[in-house]
């Protein structure tokens, strides 16, 4: 049922470990790789915890992490030891039965590298092979550590440290190689995936997803196909001067049935196709799945889900491999629910779509024409030609990186889905600013600051867990959530699906009916996918907890400063009796505007600068959800000297607030202060006593 039963032609270095991941179902007590098996179904065959007894599930242990930023990791569990990567690219080994720490390795990512991370300093996980763990860092290193001791074996720089390339995703291992990409398409970089020798860290091959400077060869596996297929789908020079995008920031899957690697490719950069490519062309291979030879990186096939993407519709979302019977025929397929809102079933052999239907309502395309494989795009969605466009869902995705799960028992895929509108308008005054966000698009508009208006607006932001029948291409059940950005999903042979929510609860549903059977108050938002494993015959379900990620940094309006609780790993078992410490009351500083007089021109200039330079982390409109400081409540707001020392001199660089001296003048910093001060005044005035 996993669709991944043939080891294929494995290399010499890690036959033993490849075979172990291929046969992962024979050791269900372990969670050996990111999606548990190479098929990445996130289905645990363990069934001691089941629909009939899940009410008795309790906390077995929790482990506090030493960071307060977002946690997105899927821990691995190998023979009773849990390995989890955390915010700031650290990795910790715990006794999986007790939560006791065995070791921690801190790659000491400089705080200033936080500037290169588009979407929080998160890390989604490690890969394990032959007694070593492999993981990436925000400053672009791929590191191997010894699983017993946590000592470094090798480390290699996979990116240009001068650019905004940052690794948030989990590497994968197969055939003696470690595969890794990076993020940065929104800042203006050129995407690629690299393969490193597992034992030495030496680069084996690299594949660029988009063409570079014309006439210049990269000496990479992609050279031939980029000229043969991709180059002619781009126009002008700005794409290669700025980067073009197409970053490989999350999903990479090895398929032992076909001995292939599938690579999810990200959005175009800058977003606006008018700026990027004169409004022309499909811009291969952005918004695509690429099939590559794992030994050489050689191109096999591609399927472009979002030709000429201009909505940040990445195809990096997790891929699930499965064998399905469709119209009486056995098909080996990839199941994919990328940001663009279509659920694709794709033939693994040919890369051709078998079917594609929307899993939430979408307004950018009418349908996918299966004869050509192309979406039928509504003219209004082409904002580079037709003017501002309000998409639902937009760039936050109908589904983002939060992993979905597939249960071979129910035949259903469980998708953490979203409907989040986003407005797109060509930025007529776009100028490329190396290292910073380079979207070429205004996504904003003014937002209300009054609590009631914010509440009303949030009604348009929806999240739901959807059980999807991939054969019939239709929804079977749904569980509505109060907001988007809920966590990844785990399906188990106990007939359960587990999901952590943005509201800080961890829940179990009946996999067949969707009925909620259990919930736990975890005190903090949960984003990543849970795992299940067993130690000494006892089944556990574990999940990492900690608010953050792109949406929680940038999306305003919630202004719900939570108490500072560190990130945590929580593990549950039947009869577990551990208790979380009592949640402290949030210590909310007041809005702290100063009485200084700023001019309207200063405030307007500060508005433009803040929302293009600062808002991705400190919240659009200076309204913070509380992961990073709400600057309207900052003690530095009333003190121009301290403000400048932070923004220009990098006083808080170690905390992740890099110096912006490269991008902003002291006068710019002062104008930003004028703007935030203005927002703080408005917020103070709107506050109810
Ligand atoms: O274009 C890119 O290179 C890139 C990278 C990342 C990342 O590395 O985390 C994200 C995105 N894009 C993105 O579009 C997105 O919605 C997103 C959400 C998150 C997150 O961790 O919450 N990362 C990213």
PDB file of C-alpha atoms in Angstrom, residues 128-384:
ATOM      1  CA  UNK A 128      19.199  10.350   9.346  1.00  0.00           C
ATOM      2  CA  UNK A 129      21.490   7.769   7.780  1.00  0.00           C
ATOM      3  CA  UNK A 130      24.217   5.460   9.002  1.00  0.00           C
ATOM      4  CA  UNK A 131      24.562   6.963  12.456  1.00  0.00           C
ATOM      5  CA  UNK A 132      24.589  10.557  11.264  1.00  0.00           C
ATOM      6  CA  UNK A 133      22.116  13.415  11.153  1.00  0.00           C
ATOM      7  CA  UNK A 134      22.032  15.964   8.363  1.00  0.00           C
ATOM      8  CA  UNK A 135      20.340  19.344   8.615  1.00  0.00           C
ATOM      9  CA  UNK A 136      20.501  22.821   7.109  1.00  0.00           C
ATOM     10  CA  UNK A 137      20.981  26.225   8.738  1.00  0.00           C
ATOM     11  CA  UNK A 138      19.545  29.692   8.268  1.00  0.00           C
ATOM     12  CA  UNK A 139      22.978  30.875   7.118  1.00  0.00           C
ATOM     13  CA  UNK A 140      23.023  28.235   4.395  1.00  0.00           C
ATOM     14  CA  UNK A 141      25.214  25.472   5.791  1.00  0.00           C
ATOM     15  CA  UNK A 142      24.481  21.756   5.519  1.00  0.00           C
ATOM     16  CA  UNK A 143      25.867  20.010   8.585  1.00  0.00           C
ATOM     17  CA  UNK A 144      26.418  16.341   9.460  1.00  0.00           C
ATOM     18  CA  UNK A 145      26.632  15.398  13.135  1.00  0.00           C
ATOM     19  CA  UNK A 146      27.249  12.092  14.869  1.00  0.00           C
ATOM     20  CA  UNK A 147      23.934  10.745  16.154  1.00  0.00           C
ATOM     21  CA  UNK A 148      25.470   9.271  19.325  1.00  0.00           C
ATOM     22  CA  UNK A 149      27.439  12.281  20.479  1.00  0.00           C
ATOM     23  CA  UNK A 150      26.115  15.290  18.593  1.00  0.00           C
ATOM     24  CA  UNK A 151      29.601  16.206  17.422  1.00  0.00           C
ATOM     25  CA  UNK A 152      30.112  17.716  14.000  1.00  0.00           C
ATOM     26  CA  UNK A 153      31.370  15.380  11.259  1.00  0.00           C
ATOM     27  CA  UNK A 154      31.344  17.836   8.367  1.00  0.00           C
ATOM     28  CA  UNK A 155      29.843  21.154   7.381  1.00  0.00           C
ATOM     29  CA  UNK A 156      29.525  22.704   3.948  1.00  0.00           C
ATOM     30  CA  UNK A 157      28.330  26.123   2.803  1.00  0.00           C
ATOM     31  CA  UNK A 158      25.549  25.482   0.266  1.00  0.00           C
ATOM     32  CA  UNK A 159      24.703  29.134  -0.469  1.00  0.00           C
ATOM     33  CA  UNK A 160      26.370  32.457  -1.143  1.00  0.00           C
ATOM     34  CA  UNK A 161      26.413  34.020   2.347  1.00  0.00           C
ATOM     35  CA  UNK A 162      26.125  37.505   0.831  1.00  0.00           C
ATOM     36  CA  UNK A 163      22.679  36.786  -0.614  1.00  0.00           C
ATOM     37  CA  UNK A 164      19.346  36.154   1.050  1.00  0.00           C
ATOM     38  CA  UNK A 165      19.436  32.405   0.774  1.00  0.00           C
ATOM     39  CA  UNK A 166      18.467  30.563   3.929  1.00  0.00           C
ATOM     40  CA  UNK A 167      17.725  26.909   4.592  1.00  0.00           C
ATOM     41  CA  UNK A 168      14.453  26.199   6.365  1.00  0.00           C
ATOM     42  CA  UNK A 169      13.610  22.797   4.851  1.00  0.00           C
ATOM     43  CA  UNK A 170      14.677  19.281   5.772  1.00  0.00           C
ATOM     44  CA  UNK A 171      17.294  17.536   3.658  1.00  0.00           C
ATOM     45  CA  UNK A 172      16.552  14.037   2.358  1.00  0.00           C
ATOM     46  CA  UNK A 173      19.015  11.159   2.011  1.00  0.00           C
ATOM     47  CA  UNK A 174      19.181   8.358  -0.517  1.00  0.00           C
ATOM     48  CA  UNK A 175      21.885   6.380  -2.255  1.00  0.00           C
ATOM     49  CA  UNK A 176      24.748   7.881  -0.294  1.00  0.00           C
ATOM     50  CA  UNK A 177      23.733  11.451  -1.058  1.00  0.00           C
ATOM     51  CA  UNK A 178      22.147  14.273   0.907  1.00  0.00           C
ATOM     52  CA  UNK A 179      19.780  16.533  -1.063  1.00  0.00           C
ATOM     53  CA  UNK A 180      19.100  20.124  -0.030  1.00  0.00           C
ATOM     54  CA  UNK A 181      17.793  23.402  -1.463  1.00  0.00           C
ATOM     55  CA  UNK A 182      17.122  26.768   0.201  1.00  0.00           C
ATOM     56  CA  UNK A 183      14.712  29.692   0.346  1.00  0.00           C
ATOM     57  CA  UNK A 184      14.978  33.257  -0.896  1.00  0.00           C
ATOM     58  CA  UNK A 185      12.858  33.637  -4.066  1.00  0.00           C
ATOM     59  CA  UNK A 186      10.943  36.525  -2.508  1.00  0.00           C
ATOM     60  CA  UNK A 187      14.181  38.429  -1.940  1.00  0.00           C
ATOM     61  CA  UNK A 188      15.489  37.841  -5.468  1.00  0.00           C
ATOM     62  CA  UNK A 189      17.683  34.763  -5.754  1.00  0.00           C
ATOM     63  CA  UNK A 190      18.080  31.937  -8.252  1.00  0.00           C
ATOM     64  CA  UNK A 191      16.823  28.547  -7.074  1.00  0.00           C
ATOM     65  CA  UNK A 192      18.710  25.274  -7.103  1.00  0.00           C
ATOM     66  CA  UNK A 193      18.950  21.888  -5.469  1.00  0.00           C
ATOM     67  CA  UNK A 194      22.292  20.319  -4.558  1.00  0.00           C
ATOM     68  CA  UNK A 195      23.401  16.773  -3.781  1.00  0.00           C
ATOM     69  CA  UNK A 196      26.292  16.196  -1.370  1.00  0.00           C
ATOM     70  CA  UNK A 197      28.206  13.029  -0.691  1.00  0.00           C
ATOM     71  CA  UNK A 198      26.859  11.656   2.557  1.00  0.00           C
ATOM     72  CA  UNK A 199      30.218  10.557   3.928  1.00  0.00           C
ATOM     73  CA  UNK A 200      32.349  13.571   2.994  1.00  0.00           C
ATOM     74  CA  UNK A 201      30.045  16.524   2.327  1.00  0.00           C
ATOM     75  CA  UNK A 202      31.545  16.975  -1.133  1.00  0.00           C
ATOM     76  CA  UNK A 203      29.212  18.483  -3.750  1.00  0.00           C
ATOM     77  CA  UNK A 204      28.096  15.733  -6.140  1.00  0.00           C
ATOM     78  CA  UNK A 205      25.826  17.774  -8.411  1.00  0.00           C
ATOM     79  CA  UNK A 206      23.692  20.900  -8.546  1.00  0.00           C
ATOM     80  CA  UNK A 207      20.591  21.631 -10.614  1.00  0.00           C
ATOM     81  CA  UNK A 208      19.462  25.236 -11.173  1.00  0.00           C
ATOM     82  CA  UNK A 209      15.708  25.538 -11.574  1.00  0.00           C
ATOM     83  CA  UNK A 210      15.760  28.702 -13.708  1.00  0.00           C
ATOM     84  CA  UNK A 211      18.187  29.989 -16.358  1.00  0.00           C
ATOM     85  CA  UNK A 212      21.003  32.343 -15.349  1.00  0.00           C
ATOM     86  CA  UNK A 213      22.966  34.905 -17.313  1.00  0.00           C
ATOM     87  CA  UNK A 214      22.665  34.175 -21.058  1.00  0.00           C
ATOM     88  CA  UNK A 215      25.769  32.704 -22.625  1.00  0.00           C
ATOM     89  CA  UNK A 216      27.229  31.678 -19.258  1.00  0.00           C
ATOM     90  CA  UNK A 217      27.294  27.984 -18.331  1.00  0.00           C
ATOM     91  CA  UNK A 218      26.979  26.988 -14.681  1.00  0.00           C
ATOM     92  CA  UNK A 219      28.839  23.710 -15.075  1.00  0.00           C
ATOM     93  CA  UNK A 220      25.778  22.184 -13.434  1.00  0.00           C
ATOM     94  CA  UNK A 221      23.478  19.249 -14.190  1.00  0.00           C
ATOM     95  CA  UNK A 222      20.869  21.730 -15.399  1.00  0.00           C
ATOM     96  CA  UNK A 223      22.967  23.378 -18.134  1.00  0.00           C
ATOM     97  CA  UNK A 224      21.577  21.422 -21.076  1.00  0.00           C
ATOM     98  CA  UNK A 225      17.884  21.405 -20.196  1.00  0.00           C
ATOM     99  CA  UNK A 226      17.775  25.058 -19.165  1.00  0.00           C
ATOM    100  CA  UNK A 227      18.954  26.031 -22.655  1.00  0.00           C
ATOM    101  CA  UNK A 228      16.824  23.415 -24.429  1.00  0.00           C
ATOM    102  CA  UNK A 229      13.524  23.962 -22.590  1.00  0.00           C
ATOM    103  CA  UNK A 230      13.611  26.797 -20.096  1.00  0.00           C
ATOM    104  CA  UNK A 231      15.447  29.775 -21.583  1.00  0.00           C
ATOM    105  CA  UNK A 232      12.868  30.412 -24.312  1.00  0.00           C
ATOM    106  CA  UNK A 233      10.084  30.656 -21.714  1.00  0.00           C
ATOM    107  CA  UNK A 234      11.659  33.817 -20.236  1.00  0.00           C
ATOM    108  CA  UNK A 235      11.863  37.331 -21.643  1.00  0.00           C
ATOM    109  CA  UNK A 236      14.194  40.273 -21.110  1.00  0.00           C
ATOM    110  CA  UNK A 237      17.135  40.497 -18.713  1.00  0.00           C
ATOM    111  CA  UNK A 238      15.641  41.374 -15.387  1.00  0.00           C
ATOM    112  CA  UNK A 239      14.920  37.794 -14.368  1.00  0.00           C
ATOM    113  CA  UNK A 240      18.541  36.696 -14.380  1.00  0.00           C
ATOM    114  CA  UNK A 241      19.793  40.022 -13.044  1.00  0.00           C
ATOM    115  CA  UNK A 242      17.494  39.713 -10.031  1.00  0.00           C
ATOM    116  CA  UNK A 243      17.471  35.908  -9.713  1.00  0.00           C
ATOM    117  CA  UNK A 244      14.228  34.600 -11.202  1.00  0.00           C
ATOM    118  CA  UNK A 245      13.213  32.611  -8.116  1.00  0.00           C
ATOM    119  CA  UNK A 246      12.297  28.931  -8.245  1.00  0.00           C
ATOM    120  CA  UNK A 247      13.789  28.098  -4.864  1.00  0.00           C
ATOM    121  CA  UNK A 248      13.606  24.540  -3.544  1.00  0.00           C
ATOM    122  CA  UNK A 249      12.690  25.412   0.009  1.00  0.00           C
ATOM    123  CA  UNK A 250      10.726  22.421   1.162  1.00  0.00           C
ATOM    124  CA  UNK A 251       9.653  19.259  -0.625  1.00  0.00           C
ATOM    125  CA  UNK A 252      12.215  16.827  -2.036  1.00  0.00           C
ATOM    126  CA  UNK A 253      11.150  13.188  -2.341  1.00  0.00           C
ATOM    127  CA  UNK A 254      13.135  10.112  -3.331  1.00  0.00           C
ATOM    128  CA  UNK A 255      11.090   7.463  -5.153  1.00  0.00           C
ATOM    129  CA  UNK A 256      12.713   4.023  -4.897  1.00  0.00           C
ATOM    130  CA  UNK A 257      10.168   2.539  -7.336  1.00  0.00           C
ATOM    131  CA  UNK A 258      11.531   4.652 -10.182  1.00  0.00           C
ATOM    132  CA  UNK A 259      14.881   5.554  -8.619  1.00  0.00           C
ATOM    133  CA  UNK A 260      14.099   9.224  -9.001  1.00  0.00           C
ATOM    134  CA  UNK A 261      14.040  12.418  -7.064  1.00  0.00           C
ATOM    135  CA  UNK A 262      11.000  14.706  -7.216  1.00  0.00           C
ATOM    136  CA  UNK A 263      11.701  18.325  -6.430  1.00  0.00           C
ATOM    137  CA  UNK A 264       9.084  20.956  -5.609  1.00  0.00           C
ATOM    138  CA  UNK A 265      10.037  24.294  -7.185  1.00  0.00           C
ATOM    139  CA  UNK A 266       8.986  27.649  -5.762  1.00  0.00           C
ATOM    140  CA  UNK A 267       7.590  30.911  -7.079  1.00  0.00           C
ATOM    141  CA  UNK A 268       8.977  33.364  -9.602  1.00  0.00           C
ATOM    142  CA  UNK A 269      11.030  36.288  -8.316  1.00  0.00           C
ATOM    143  CA  UNK A 270      10.119  39.111  -8.432  1.00  0.00           C
ATOM    144  CA  UNK A 271       6.493  38.022  -8.203  1.00  0.00           C
ATOM    145  CA  UNK A 272       5.240  40.404 -10.895  1.00  0.00           C
ATOM    146  CA  UNK A 273       5.640  38.714 -14.281  1.00  0.00           C
ATOM    147  CA  UNK A 274       5.518  42.112 -15.965  1.00  0.00           C
ATOM    148  CA  UNK A 275       8.686  43.119 -14.138  1.00  0.00           C
ATOM    149  CA  UNK A 276      10.312  39.695 -14.179  1.00  0.00           C
ATOM    150  CA  UNK A 277       9.707  38.605 -17.747  1.00  0.00           C
ATOM    151  CA  UNK A 278       7.988  41.399 -19.693  1.00  0.00           C
ATOM    152  CA  UNK A 279       4.683  39.741 -18.799  1.00  0.00           C
ATOM    153  CA  UNK A 280       5.520  36.830 -21.078  1.00  0.00           C
ATOM    154  CA  UNK A 281       6.234  33.164 -20.958  1.00  0.00           C
ATOM    155  CA  UNK A 282       5.807  30.172 -18.662  1.00  0.00           C
ATOM    156  CA  UNK A 283       9.126  30.853 -16.932  1.00  0.00           C
ATOM    157  CA  UNK A 284      10.214  27.236 -16.516  1.00  0.00           C
ATOM    158  CA  UNK A 285      10.766  25.650 -14.048  1.00  0.00           C
ATOM    159  CA  UNK A 286       9.062  27.901 -11.466  1.00  0.00           C
ATOM    160  CA  UNK A 287       5.864  26.491  -9.929  1.00  0.00           C
ATOM    161  CA  UNK A 288       6.796  23.003 -11.112  1.00  0.00           C
ATOM    162  CA  UNK A 289       7.638  19.510  -9.962  1.00  0.00           C
ATOM    163  CA  UNK A 290      10.938  18.305 -11.443  1.00  0.00           C
ATOM    164  CA  UNK A 291      11.923  14.646 -11.694  1.00  0.00           C
ATOM    165  CA  UNK A 292      15.716  14.229 -11.568  1.00  0.00           C
ATOM    166  CA  UNK A 293      18.211  11.382 -11.543  1.00  0.00           C
ATOM    167  CA  UNK A 294      19.444  11.169  -7.933  1.00  0.00           C
ATOM    168  CA  UNK A 295      22.929  10.042  -8.990  1.00  0.00           C
ATOM    169  CA  UNK A 296      23.640  12.769 -11.530  1.00  0.00           C
ATOM    170  CA  UNK A 297      20.953  15.426 -11.197  1.00  0.00           C
ATOM    171  CA  UNK A 298      20.000  14.819 -14.811  1.00  0.00           C
ATOM    172  CA  UNK A 299      16.557  16.079 -15.885  1.00  0.00           C
ATOM    173  CA  UNK A 300      13.877  13.396 -16.440  1.00  0.00           C
ATOM    174  CA  UNK A 301      10.565  15.265 -16.640  1.00  0.00           C
ATOM    175  CA  UNK A 302       8.779  18.314 -15.307  1.00  0.00           C
ATOM    176  CA  UNK A 303       5.188  19.253 -14.691  1.00  0.00           C
ATOM    177  CA  UNK A 304       4.465  22.955 -14.303  1.00  0.00           C
ATOM    178  CA  UNK A 305       1.433  23.522 -12.097  1.00  0.00           C
ATOM    179  CA  UNK A 306       1.488  27.317 -12.236  1.00  0.00           C
ATOM    180  CA  UNK A 307       2.904  28.506 -15.582  1.00  0.00           C
ATOM    181  CA  UNK A 308       4.362  32.009 -15.311  1.00  0.00           C
ATOM    182  CA  UNK A 309       3.414  32.198 -11.620  1.00  0.00           C
ATOM    183  CA  UNK A 310       2.843  35.716 -10.353  1.00  0.00           C
ATOM    184  CA  UNK A 311       0.938  34.963  -7.161  1.00  0.00           C
ATOM    185  CA  UNK A 312       3.693  33.332  -5.066  1.00  0.00           C
ATOM    186  CA  UNK A 313       2.110  29.966  -5.878  1.00  0.00           C
ATOM    187  CA  UNK A 314       4.982  27.712  -4.927  1.00  0.00           C
ATOM    188  CA  UNK A 315       4.959  24.031  -5.839  1.00  0.00           C
ATOM    189  CA  UNK A 316       7.235  23.310  -2.886  1.00  0.00           C
ATOM    190  CA  UNK A 317       4.422  21.837  -0.814  1.00  0.00           C
ATOM    191  CA  UNK A 318       5.002  18.277   0.343  1.00  0.00           C
ATOM    192  CA  UNK A 319       4.540  15.446  -2.131  1.00  0.00           C
ATOM    193  CA  UNK A 320       3.034  12.095  -1.207  1.00  0.00           C
ATOM    194  CA  UNK A 321       3.778   8.982  -3.260  1.00  0.00           C
ATOM    195  CA  UNK A 322       1.095   6.305  -3.452  1.00  0.00           C
ATOM    196  CA  UNK A 323      -0.390   3.509  -5.525  1.00  0.00           C
ATOM    197  CA  UNK A 324      -4.034   4.264  -6.342  1.00  0.00           C
ATOM    198  CA  UNK A 325      -6.589   2.389  -8.383  1.00  0.00           C
ATOM    199  CA  UNK A 326      -8.165   4.920 -10.727  1.00  0.00           C
ATOM    200  CA  UNK A 327     -10.853   3.852 -13.217  1.00  0.00           C
ATOM    201  CA  UNK A 328      -9.893   0.238 -12.559  1.00  0.00           C
ATOM    202  CA  UNK A 329      -6.224   0.810 -13.357  1.00  0.00           C
ATOM    203  CA  UNK A 330      -3.387   0.674 -10.840  1.00  0.00           C
ATOM    204  CA  UNK A 331      -1.510   3.977 -10.984  1.00  0.00           C
ATOM    205  CA  UNK A 332       1.721   4.980  -9.283  1.00  0.00           C
ATOM    206  CA  UNK A 333       1.146   8.617  -8.463  1.00  0.00           C
ATOM    207  CA  UNK A 334       2.345  11.757  -6.721  1.00  0.00           C
ATOM    208  CA  UNK A 335      -0.372  13.531  -4.741  1.00  0.00           C
ATOM    209  CA  UNK A 336       0.190  17.247  -4.412  1.00  0.00           C
ATOM    210  CA  UNK A 337      -1.768  20.162  -2.960  1.00  0.00           C
ATOM    211  CA  UNK A 338       0.356  23.220  -3.773  1.00  0.00           C
ATOM    212  CA  UNK A 339      -0.461  26.801  -2.812  1.00  0.00           C
ATOM    213  CA  UNK A 340      -2.528  27.342  -5.977  1.00  0.00           C
ATOM    214  CA  UNK A 341      -5.498  25.375  -4.559  1.00  0.00           C
ATOM    215  CA  UNK A 342      -5.653  22.435  -6.980  1.00  0.00           C
ATOM    216  CA  UNK A 343      -5.217  18.873  -5.749  1.00  0.00           C
ATOM    217  CA  UNK A 344      -3.102  17.116  -8.357  1.00  0.00           C
ATOM    218  CA  UNK A 345      -2.769  13.393  -8.947  1.00  0.00           C
ATOM    219  CA  UNK A 346       0.289  13.017 -11.189  1.00  0.00           C
ATOM    220  CA  UNK A 347       1.596   9.910 -12.928  1.00  0.00           C
ATOM    221  CA  UNK A 348       5.036   9.279 -11.477  1.00  0.00           C
ATOM    222  CA  UNK A 349       6.337   7.606 -14.583  1.00  0.00           C
ATOM    223  CA  UNK A 350       5.443  10.311 -17.078  1.00  0.00           C
ATOM    224  CA  UNK A 351       4.866  13.431 -14.996  1.00  0.00           C
ATOM    225  CA  UNK A 352       1.447  13.878 -16.638  1.00  0.00           C
ATOM    226  CA  UNK A 353      -1.537  14.921 -14.509  1.00  0.00           C
ATOM    227  CA  UNK A 354      -4.149  12.202 -14.046  1.00  0.00           C
ATOM    228  CA  UNK A 355      -6.627  14.584 -12.428  1.00  0.00           C
ATOM    229  CA  UNK A 356      -6.707  18.022 -10.831  1.00  0.00           C
ATOM    230  CA  UNK A 357      -9.572  19.614  -8.872  1.00  0.00           C
ATOM    231  CA  UNK A 358      -9.741  22.520  -6.452  1.00  0.00           C
ATOM    232  CA  UNK A 359      -9.793  21.598  -2.762  1.00  0.00           C
ATOM    233  CA  UNK A 360     -10.867  25.117  -1.721  1.00  0.00           C
ATOM    234  CA  UNK A 361     -12.595  27.679  -3.941  1.00  0.00           C
ATOM    235  CA  UNK A 362     -10.027  29.535  -6.058  1.00  0.00           C
ATOM    236  CA  UNK A 363     -10.432  32.587  -8.280  1.00  0.00           C
ATOM    237  CA  UNK A 364      -7.188  32.647 -10.283  1.00  0.00           C
ATOM    238  CA  UNK A 365      -8.010  29.757 -12.630  1.00  0.00           C
ATOM    239  CA  UNK A 366     -11.180  28.068 -13.777  1.00  0.00           C
ATOM    240  CA  UNK A 367      -9.818  24.539 -14.069  1.00  0.00           C
ATOM    241  CA  UNK A 368      -6.872  22.489 -15.229  1.00  0.00           C
ATOM    242  CA  UNK A 369      -7.195  21.330 -18.821  1.00  0.00           C
ATOM    243  CA  UNK A 370      -5.990  17.741 -18.578  1.00  0.00           C
ATOM    244  CA  UNK A 371      -5.341  17.521 -22.317  1.00  0.00           C
ATOM    245  CA  UNK A 372      -2.626  20.162 -22.061  1.00  0.00           C
ATOM    246  CA  UNK A 373      -1.992  19.939 -18.313  1.00  0.00           C
ATOM    247  CA  UNK A 374      -2.391  23.734 -18.125  1.00  0.00           C
ATOM    248  CA  UNK A 375      -4.634  25.822 -15.891  1.00  0.00           C
ATOM    249  CA  UNK A 376      -7.238  28.004 -17.573  1.00  0.00           C
ATOM    250  CA  UNK A 377      -6.336  31.341 -15.964  1.00  0.00           C
ATOM    251  CA  UNK A 378      -8.986  34.049 -15.488  1.00  0.00           C
ATOM    252  CA  UNK A 379      -7.890  37.273 -17.248  1.00  0.00           C
ATOM    253  CA  UNK A 380      -8.473  39.322 -14.069  1.00  0.00           C
ATOM    254  CA  UNK A 381      -5.785  37.310 -12.292  1.00  0.00           C
ATOM    255  CA  UNK A 382      -3.177  38.801 -14.635  1.00  0.00           C
ATOM    256  CA  UNK A 383      -2.709  41.920 -12.500  1.00  0.00           C
ATOM    257  CA  UNK A 384       0.380  42.877 -14.496  1.00  0.00           C
TER     258      UNK A 384
END
